[in-house]
PDB file of C-alpha atoms and ligand atoms in Angstrom:
ATOM      1  CA  MET A   1      10.668 223.216  -3.539  1.00 37.00           C
ATOM      2  CA  LYS A   2       8.916 222.197  -0.341  1.00 43.00           C
ATOM      3  CA  ILE A   3       6.738 225.291  -0.586  1.00 51.00           C
ATOM      4  CA  LEU A   4       5.674 224.302  -4.086  1.00 46.00           C
ATOM      5  CA  GLU A   5       4.950 220.737  -3.118  1.00 39.00           C
ATOM      6  CA  SER A   6       2.918 221.683  -0.054  1.00 43.00           C
ATOM      7  CA  ALA A   7       1.057 224.615  -1.633  1.00 47.00           C
ATOM      8  CA  PRO A   8       1.318 224.391  -5.425  1.00 48.00           C
ATOM      9  CA  HIS A   9      -1.268 227.101  -6.010  1.00 60.00           C
ATOM     10  CA  ARG A  10       1.158 229.702  -4.692  1.00 72.00           C
ATOM     11  CA  TYR A  11       3.255 230.075  -7.840  1.00 77.00           C
ATOM     12  CA  ASP A  12       0.294 231.167  -9.960  1.00 84.00           C
ATOM     13  CA  ALA A  13      -1.162 233.342  -7.216  1.00 78.00           C
ATOM     14  CA  GLY A  14       2.223 234.877  -6.360  1.00 74.00           C
ATOM     15  CA  ILE A  15       3.282 235.692  -9.907  1.00 77.00           C
ATOM     16  CA  ASN A  16      -0.131 237.073 -10.697  1.00 76.00           C
ATOM     17  CA  MET A  17      -0.287 239.183  -7.558  1.00 71.00           C
ATOM     18  CA  LEU A  18       3.155 240.648  -8.171  1.00 69.00           C
ATOM     19  CA  SER A  19       2.363 241.497 -11.769  1.00 75.00           C
ATOM     20  CA  LEU A  20      -0.933 243.056 -10.644  1.00 73.00           C
ATOM     21  CA  GLY A  21      -2.877 240.572 -12.736  1.00 82.00           C
ATOM     22  CA  ARG A  22      -1.051 241.521 -15.953  1.00 86.00           C
ATOM     23  CA  ILE A  23       0.518 238.085 -16.473  1.00 89.00           C
ATOM     24  CA  ASP A  24      -2.825 236.320 -16.397  1.00 93.00           C
ATOM     25  CA  ARG A  25      -4.374 238.948 -18.658  1.00 94.00           C
ATOM     26  CA  LEU A  26      -1.487 238.649 -21.124  1.00 95.00           C
ATOM     27  CA  LYS A  27      -1.846 234.865 -21.250  1.00 97.00           C
ATOM     28  CA  LYS A  28      -5.581 235.221 -21.939  1.00 98.00           C
ATOM     29  CA  GLU A  29      -4.823 237.812 -24.620  1.00 97.00           C
ATOM     30  CA  ILE A  30      -2.280 235.472 -26.258  1.00 98.00           C
ATOM     31  CA  ALA A  31      -4.749 232.585 -26.328  1.00 98.00           C
ATOM     32  CA  GLU A  32      -7.691 234.688 -27.519  1.00 98.00           C
ATOM     33  CA  ASN A  33      -5.843 236.688 -30.180  1.00 98.00           C
ATOM     34  CA  TYR A  34      -3.357 234.203 -31.571  1.00 98.00           C
ATOM     35  CA  ILE A  35      -4.485 230.606 -30.954  1.00 98.00           C
ATOM     36  CA  SER A  36      -7.006 228.985 -33.296  1.00 98.00           C
ATOM     37  CA  PRO A  37      -8.837 225.643 -33.091  1.00 98.00           C
ATOM     38  CA  GLY A  38      -6.658 222.852 -34.487  1.00 98.00           C
ATOM     39  CA  ASP A  39      -3.352 224.693 -34.008  1.00 98.00           C
ATOM     40  CA  ASN A  40      -0.316 222.694 -32.966  1.00 98.00           C
ATOM     41  CA  VAL A  41       1.204 224.769 -30.178  1.00 99.00           C
ATOM     42  CA  LEU A  42       4.492 224.467 -28.287  1.00 99.00           C
ATOM     43  CA  ASP A  43       4.758 226.162 -24.868  1.00 98.00           C
ATOM     44  CA  ILE A  44       8.444 226.639 -23.990  1.00 98.00           C
ATOM     45  CA  GLY A  45       8.921 226.581 -20.200  1.00 97.00           C
ATOM     46  CA  CYS A  46       5.251 225.904 -19.590  1.00 97.00           C
ATOM     47  CA  GLY A  47       5.670 225.980 -15.795  1.00 94.00           C
ATOM     48  CA  THR A  48       2.364 225.326 -14.048  1.00 95.00           C
ATOM     49  CA  GLY A  49       0.575 225.029 -17.396  1.00 97.00           C
ATOM     50  CA  THR A  50      -1.690 228.091 -17.288  1.00 97.00           C
ATOM     51  CA  LEU A  51      -1.044 229.197 -20.870  1.00 98.00           C
ATOM     52  CA  ALA A  52      -0.994 225.634 -22.232  1.00 98.00           C
ATOM     53  CA  ILE A  53      -4.448 225.129 -20.670  1.00 98.00           C
ATOM     54  CA  LEU A  54      -5.812 228.358 -22.158  1.00 98.00           C
ATOM     55  CA  CYS A  55      -4.542 227.252 -25.598  1.00 98.00           C
ATOM     56  CA  ALA A  56      -6.089 223.784 -25.202  1.00 98.00           C
ATOM     57  CA  GLU A  57      -9.389 225.390 -24.163  1.00 98.00           C
ATOM     58  CA  ARG A  58      -9.264 227.093 -27.585  1.00 98.00           C
ATOM     59  CA  ARG A  59      -9.096 223.578 -29.023  1.00 98.00           C
ATOM     60  CA  ALA A  60      -5.407 223.645 -29.896  1.00 98.00           C
ATOM     61  CA  SER A  61      -3.155 220.604 -29.396  1.00 98.00           C
ATOM     62  CA  VAL A  62      -0.361 221.622 -27.067  1.00 98.00           C
ATOM     63  CA  ILE A  63       3.056 220.294 -26.103  1.00 98.00           C
ATOM     64  CA  GLY A  64       4.442 222.039 -23.030  1.00 98.00           C
ATOM     65  CA  PHE A  65       7.948 221.409 -21.790  1.00 98.00           C
ATOM     66  CA  ASP A  66       9.770 222.540 -18.701  1.00 96.00           C
ATOM     67  CA  ILE A  67      13.019 221.733 -16.956  1.00 94.00           C
ATOM     68  CA  SER A  68      11.339 221.612 -13.525  1.00 91.00           C
ATOM     69  CA  PRO A  69       9.507 218.395 -12.568  1.00 93.00           C
ATOM     70  CA  GLN A  70       7.837 220.206  -9.671  1.00 90.00           C
ATOM     71  CA  MET A  71       6.285 222.789 -11.982  1.00 92.00           C
ATOM     72  CA  LEU A  72       5.215 220.013 -14.364  1.00 95.00           C
ATOM     73  CA  ASN A  73       3.544 218.105 -11.518  1.00 94.00           C
ATOM     74  CA  ILE A  74       1.405 221.126 -10.789  1.00 93.00           C
ATOM     75  CA  ALA A  75       0.631 221.548 -14.486  1.00 97.00           C
ATOM     76  CA  GLN A  76      -0.355 217.879 -14.765  1.00 97.00           C
ATOM     77  CA  ARG A  77      -2.739 218.201 -11.833  1.00 95.00           C
ATOM     78  CA  LYS A  78      -4.386 221.308 -13.324  1.00 96.00           C
ATOM     79  CA  ILE A  79      -4.713 219.590 -16.713  1.00 98.00           C
ATOM     80  CA  GLU A  80      -6.354 216.530 -15.168  1.00 98.00           C
ATOM     81  CA  GLU A  81      -8.766 218.690 -13.151  1.00 97.00           C
ATOM     82  CA  ARG A  82      -9.895 220.262 -16.430  1.00 98.00           C
ATOM     83  CA  HIS A  83     -10.013 216.951 -18.348  1.00 98.00           C
ATOM     84  CA  LEU A  84      -7.593 218.305 -20.954  1.00 98.00           C
ATOM     85  CA  GLY A  85      -5.208 215.355 -20.910  1.00 98.00           C
ATOM     86  CA  GLU A  86      -5.914 214.513 -24.550  1.00 98.00           C
ATOM     87  CA  LYS A  87      -5.080 218.029 -25.714  1.00 98.00           C
ATOM     88  CA  ILE A  88      -1.877 218.679 -23.728  1.00 98.00           C
ATOM     89  CA  GLU A  89       1.323 216.645 -23.610  1.00 98.00           C
ATOM     90  CA  LEU A  90       3.899 217.628 -20.985  1.00 98.00           C
ATOM     91  CA  ARG A  91       7.601 216.861 -21.323  1.00 98.00           C
ATOM     92  CA  GLU A  92      10.365 217.287 -18.794  1.00 98.00           C
ATOM     93  CA  MET A  93      13.285 218.705 -20.776  1.00 98.00           C
ATOM     94  CA  GLY A  94      15.525 221.726 -21.070  1.00 98.00           C
ATOM     95  CA  ALA A  95      15.179 224.318 -23.782  1.00 98.00           C
ATOM     96  CA  THR A  96      18.624 223.450 -25.124  1.00 97.00           C
ATOM     97  CA  GLN A  97      17.383 219.984 -26.098  1.00 98.00           C
ATOM     98  CA  MET A  98      15.003 221.367 -28.700  1.00 98.00           C
ATOM     99  CA  ASP A  99      17.133 220.305 -31.677  1.00 98.00           C
ATOM    100  CA  SER A 100      16.635 216.594 -30.976  1.00 97.00           C
ATOM    101  CA  ALA A 101      13.091 216.863 -29.552  1.00 98.00           C
ATOM    102  CA  PHE A 102      11.040 218.337 -32.398  1.00 98.00           C
ATOM    103  CA  GLU A 103      11.037 217.866 -36.156  1.00 98.00           C
ATOM    104  CA  ASP A 104      11.137 220.718 -38.705  1.00 98.00           C
ATOM    105  CA  GLU A 105       7.918 222.668 -39.311  1.00 98.00           C
ATOM    106  CA  ARG A 106       6.011 220.802 -36.569  1.00 98.00           C
ATOM    107  CA  PHE A 107       4.112 223.728 -34.984  1.00 98.00           C
ATOM    108  CA  ASP A 108       1.712 226.511 -35.995  1.00 98.00           C
ATOM    109  CA  LYS A 109       2.466 228.602 -32.895  1.00 98.00           C
ATOM    110  CA  VAL A 110       5.246 228.672 -30.328  1.00 99.00           C
ATOM    111  CA  VAL A 111       4.486 230.526 -27.089  1.00 98.00           C
ATOM    112  CA  SER A 112       6.674 231.320 -24.106  1.00 98.00           C
ATOM    113  CA  THR A 113       5.969 233.500 -21.080  1.00 96.00           C
ATOM    114  CA  LEU A 114       8.493 234.578 -18.440  1.00 92.00           C
ATOM    115  CA  VAL A 115      11.089 232.064 -19.628  1.00 94.00           C
ATOM    116  CA  PHE A 116      13.471 233.886 -21.977  1.00 95.00           C
ATOM    117  CA  SER A 117      14.465 236.107 -19.059  1.00 91.00           C
ATOM    118  CA  GLU A 118      15.775 232.976 -17.315  1.00 89.00           C
ATOM    119  CA  LEU A 119      17.982 231.996 -20.258  1.00 94.00           C
ATOM    120  CA  TYR A 120      21.488 233.201 -21.055  1.00 93.00           C
ATOM    121  CA  SER A 121      21.914 235.200 -24.218  1.00 93.00           C
ATOM    122  CA  ASP A 122      23.423 232.219 -26.109  1.00 96.00           C
ATOM    123  CA  GLU A 123      20.541 230.011 -24.971  1.00 97.00           C
ATOM    124  CA  GLN A 124      18.014 232.611 -26.126  1.00 97.00           C
ATOM    125  CA  LYS A 125      19.628 232.687 -29.571  1.00 97.00           C
ATOM    126  CA  TYR A 126      19.663 228.892 -29.765  1.00 98.00           C
ATOM    127  CA  VAL A 127      15.987 228.678 -28.732  1.00 98.00           C
ATOM    128  CA  LEU A 128      15.005 231.329 -31.282  1.00 98.00           C
ATOM    129  CA  ARG A 129      16.863 229.486 -34.071  1.00 98.00           C
ATOM    130  CA  GLN A 130      15.223 226.214 -33.057  1.00 98.00           C
ATOM    131  CA  THR A 131      11.822 227.883 -32.861  1.00 98.00           C
ATOM    132  CA  PHE A 132      12.268 229.193 -36.393  1.00 98.00           C
ATOM    133  CA  ARG A 133      13.133 225.672 -37.575  1.00 98.00           C
ATOM    134  CA  ILE A 134      10.176 223.933 -35.915  1.00 98.00           C
ATOM    135  CA  LEU A 135       7.539 226.501 -36.920  1.00 98.00           C
ATOM    136  CA  LYS A 136       5.597 225.988 -40.128  1.00 98.00           C
ATOM    137  CA  PRO A 137       5.912 228.708 -42.777  1.00 98.00           C
ATOM    138  CA  GLY A 138       3.566 231.500 -41.685  1.00 98.00           C
ATOM    139  CA  GLY A 139       3.780 230.299 -38.065  1.00 98.00           C
ATOM    140  CA  LEU A 140       3.900 232.642 -35.092  1.00 98.00           C
ATOM    141  CA  LEU A 141       6.272 233.054 -32.175  1.00 98.00           C
ATOM    142  CA  ILE A 142       4.654 234.764 -29.170  1.00 98.00           C
ATOM    143  CA  ILE A 143       6.811 235.797 -26.219  1.00 98.00           C
ATOM    144  CA  ALA A 144       5.788 237.725 -23.103  1.00 96.00           C
ATOM    145  CA  ASP A 145       8.468 238.594 -20.589  1.00 93.00           C
ATOM    146  CA  GLU A 146      10.148 241.129 -18.364  1.00 87.00           C
ATOM    147  CA  VAL A 147      11.869 243.887 -20.319  1.00 88.00           C
ATOM    148  CA  LYS A 148      13.874 246.934 -19.382  1.00 80.00           C
ATOM    149  CA  PRO A 149      11.623 250.023 -19.418  1.00 78.00           C
ATOM    150  CA  ASN A 150      12.642 252.725 -21.867  1.00 75.00           C
ATOM    151  CA  SER A 151      12.486 255.852 -19.689  1.00 75.00           C
ATOM    152  CA  LEU A 152      14.473 256.607 -16.532  1.00 76.00           C
ATOM    153  CA  LEU A 153      11.299 257.368 -14.544  1.00 73.00           C
ATOM    154  CA  LYS A 154       9.684 254.101 -15.589  1.00 72.00           C
ATOM    155  CA  ARG A 155      12.934 252.222 -14.837  1.00 73.00           C
ATOM    156  CA  SER A 156      12.976 253.639 -11.290  1.00 74.00           C
ATOM    157  CA  LEU A 157       9.313 252.871 -10.622  1.00 72.00           C
ATOM    158  CA  HIS A 158       9.767 249.444 -12.157  1.00 72.00           C
ATOM    159  CA  LEU A 159      12.363 248.466  -9.550  1.00 74.00           C
ATOM    160  CA  VAL A 160       9.550 248.507  -7.013  1.00 73.00           C
ATOM    161  CA  VAL A 161       7.858 245.757  -9.035  1.00 67.00           C
ATOM    162  CA  ARG A 162      10.923 243.875 -10.210  1.00 71.00           C
ATOM    163  CA  ILE A 163      12.630 243.190  -6.910  1.00 76.00           C
ATOM    164  CA  PRO A 164       9.729 241.274  -5.319  1.00 72.00           C
ATOM    165  CA  LEU A 165       9.062 239.487  -8.639  1.00 70.00           C
ATOM    166  CA  ALA A 166      12.670 238.296  -8.729  1.00 74.00           C
ATOM    167  CA  VAL A 167      12.438 237.105  -5.125  1.00 78.00           C
ATOM    168  CA  ILE A 168       9.251 235.112  -5.605  1.00 73.00           C
ATOM    169  CA  THR A 169      10.524 233.564  -8.841  1.00 71.00           C
ATOM    170  CA  TYR A 170      13.619 232.389  -6.980  1.00 74.00           C
ATOM    171  CA  VAL A 171      11.652 231.016  -4.038  1.00 75.00           C
ATOM    172  CA  PHE A 172       9.285 229.038  -6.231  1.00 68.00           C
ATOM    173  CA  THR A 173      11.514 227.948  -9.127  1.00 67.00           C
ATOM    174  CA  GLN A 174      15.046 228.262  -7.720  1.00 65.00           C
ATOM    175  CA  THR A 175      16.029 230.346 -10.726  1.00 65.00           C
ATOM    176  CA  THR A 176      16.938 233.963 -11.222  1.00 64.00           C
ATOM    177  CA  THR A 177      15.728 236.253 -13.975  1.00 65.00           C
ATOM    178  CA  ARG A 178      17.117 239.197 -15.818  1.00 73.00           C
ATOM    179  CA  GLU A 179      15.117 241.578 -17.952  1.00 79.00           C
ATOM    180  CA  LEU A 180      15.274 240.962 -21.663  1.00 84.00           C
ATOM    181  CA  ARG A 181      17.419 243.391 -23.591  1.00 81.00           C
ATOM    182  CA  GLU A 182      17.422 243.615 -27.360  1.00 87.00           C
ATOM    183  CA  ILE A 183      15.041 240.664 -27.654  1.00 94.00           C
ATOM    184  CA  GLU A 184      13.463 242.181 -30.766  1.00 95.00           C
ATOM    185  CA  ARG A 185      16.820 242.197 -32.534  1.00 96.00           C
ATOM    186  CA  ALA A 186      17.501 238.597 -31.447  1.00 97.00           C
ATOM    187  CA  ILE A 187      14.086 237.571 -32.802  1.00 98.00           C
ATOM    188  CA  THR A 188      14.647 239.210 -36.192  1.00 98.00           C
ATOM    189  CA  ASP A 189      18.240 237.879 -36.336  1.00 98.00           C
ATOM    190  CA  ALA A 190      16.745 234.377 -36.080  1.00 98.00           C
ATOM    191  CA  GLY A 191      14.814 235.066 -39.298  1.00 98.00           C
ATOM    192  CA  PHE A 192      11.447 236.289 -38.001  1.00 98.00           C
ATOM    193  CA  ARG A 193       9.524 239.442 -38.914  1.00 98.00           C
ATOM    194  CA  MET A 194       8.093 241.301 -35.907  1.00 98.00           C
ATOM    195  CA  ILE A 195       4.380 241.857 -36.403  1.00 98.00           C
ATOM    196  CA  PHE A 196       3.310 243.216 -32.995  1.00 97.00           C
ATOM    197  CA  THR A 197       4.893 244.511 -29.800  1.00 96.00           C
ATOM    198  CA  LYS A 198       3.451 246.141 -26.718  1.00 94.00           C
ATOM    199  CA  ARG A 199       4.596 247.012 -23.240  1.00 90.00           C
ATOM    200  CA  SER A 200       2.630 247.240 -19.993  1.00 82.00           C
ATOM    201  CA  LEU A 201       3.260 247.456 -16.245  1.00 71.00           C
ATOM    202  CA  LEU A 202       5.365 250.640 -16.422  1.00 70.00           C
ATOM    203  CA  GLY A 203       6.932 249.380 -19.629  1.00 76.00           C
ATOM    204  CA  SER A 204       8.399 246.389 -17.792  1.00 81.00           C
ATOM    205  CA  LEU A 205       6.334 243.591 -19.325  1.00 88.00           C
ATOM    206  CA  GLY A 206       6.661 243.092 -23.070  1.00 93.00           C
ATOM    207  CA  LEU A 207       4.589 241.138 -25.568  1.00 96.00           C
ATOM    208  CA  PHE A 208       6.393 240.243 -28.804  1.00 97.00           C
ATOM    209  CA  VAL A 209       4.707 238.544 -31.748  1.00 98.00           C
ATOM    210  CA  ALA A 210       6.835 237.513 -34.717  1.00 98.00           C
ATOM    211  CA  LYS A 211       6.092 235.623 -37.913  1.00 98.00           C
ATOM    212  CA  LYS A 212       8.038 233.122 -39.985  1.00 98.00           C
ATOM    213  CA  ALA A 213       7.579 234.032 -43.637  1.00 97.00           C
ATOM    214  CA  GLU A 214       5.155 232.055 -45.796  1.00 93.00           C
ATOM    215  CA  ARG A 215       6.892 229.824 -48.286  1.00 86.00           C
TER     216      ARG A 215
HETATM  217  C1  SAM B   1       8.798 232.236 -14.225  1.00 65.37           C
HETATM  218  S1  SAM B   1       8.414 230.593 -14.697  1.00 65.37           S
HETATM  219  C2  SAM B   1       7.207 230.848 -15.991  1.00 65.37           C
HETATM  220  C3  SAM B   1       6.336 229.667 -16.158  1.00 65.37           C
HETATM  221  C4  SAM B   1       5.183 229.856 -17.133  1.00 65.37           C
HETATM  222  N1  SAM B   1       5.662 229.979 -18.498  1.00 65.37           N
HETATM  223  C5  SAM B   1       4.353 231.047 -16.755  1.00 65.37           C
HETATM  224  O1  SAM B   1       4.312 232.017 -17.515  1.00 65.37           O
HETATM  225  O2  SAM B   1       3.754 231.009 -15.669  1.00 65.37           O
HETATM  226  C6  SAM B   1       9.815 230.115 -15.655  1.00 65.37           C
HETATM  227  C7  SAM B   1       9.760 228.662 -16.063  1.00 65.37           C
HETATM  228  O3  SAM B   1      10.810 228.405 -16.985  1.00 65.37           O
HETATM  229  C8  SAM B   1      11.367 227.144 -16.681  1.00 65.37           C
HETATM  230  N2  SAM B   1      12.726 227.109 -17.234  1.00 65.37           N
HETATM  231  C9  SAM B   1      13.784 227.867 -16.879  1.00 65.37           C
HETATM  232  N3  SAM B   1      14.857 227.563 -17.615  1.00 65.37           N
HETATM  233  C10 SAM B   1      14.475 226.564 -18.451  1.00 65.37           C
HETATM  234  C11 SAM B   1      15.136 225.818 -19.462  1.00 65.37           C
HETATM  235  N4  SAM B   1      16.420 226.022 -19.752  1.00 65.37           N
HETATM  236  N5  SAM B   1      14.432 224.892 -20.123  1.00 65.37           N
HETATM  237  C12 SAM B   1      13.114 224.676 -19.847  1.00 65.37           C
HETATM  238  N6  SAM B   1      12.439 225.344 -18.905  1.00 65.37           N
HETATM  239  C13 SAM B   1      13.099 226.286 -18.216  1.00 65.37           C
HETATM  240  C14 SAM B   1      11.314 227.099 -15.163  1.00 65.37           C
HETATM  241  O4  SAM B   1      11.413 225.774 -14.677  1.00 65.37           O
HETATM  242  C15 SAM B   1       9.963 227.718 -14.883  1.00 65.37           C
HETATM  243  O5  SAM B   1       8.923 226.778 -14.872  1.00 65.37           O
END
């Protein structure tokens, strides 16, 4: 974590460089297309706070949590620089503590980028069930993450992108990632209806938007 502490800007720059700018563009797309003024938003694994900040700039109230205090320190600094302290609350906690952390139907939107790929399958299912519980009826779950490309050609080309991405993620967060498989089924198994999916970066980066039914 010394690298992070001495040069905290590197995580954002590194991830963005390795995804050829797609990660930043996806976060902007999420905020612009799905976040409305007054929304209560939860950012699962908020990391350095980029998406939480974009949501707050759209006048949403955001809670971002992350298991890494180093990532949260960077997020806190960025939030203070932008004077968004009143709109964003950061919490240091693990995703598997969600059952005791948030009450039922607390949020309008739950967002999470590049985090599900760091969770085990059982953890993903738990987080999806909890997300369903804490979303209001009609609320949205928005996930963007690494996925396995569909075609063999895309899978081969994707390795060129994935290997350095995995290395930088490990260097900066001390965690490993694996591409999401069958995330759409896990999302619908948790009770959601998929309303939008798209893939970019040789089919290796997926955006998944799912809705909890209105009452
Ligand atoms: C690749 S970073 C993504 C950060 C941010 N969401 C983004 O898109 O830039 C993954 C983040 O997930 C966090 N994380 C991993 N496992 C977690 C868990 N079980 N609970 C909470 N956060 C977790 C890591 O600490 C890290 O900040």
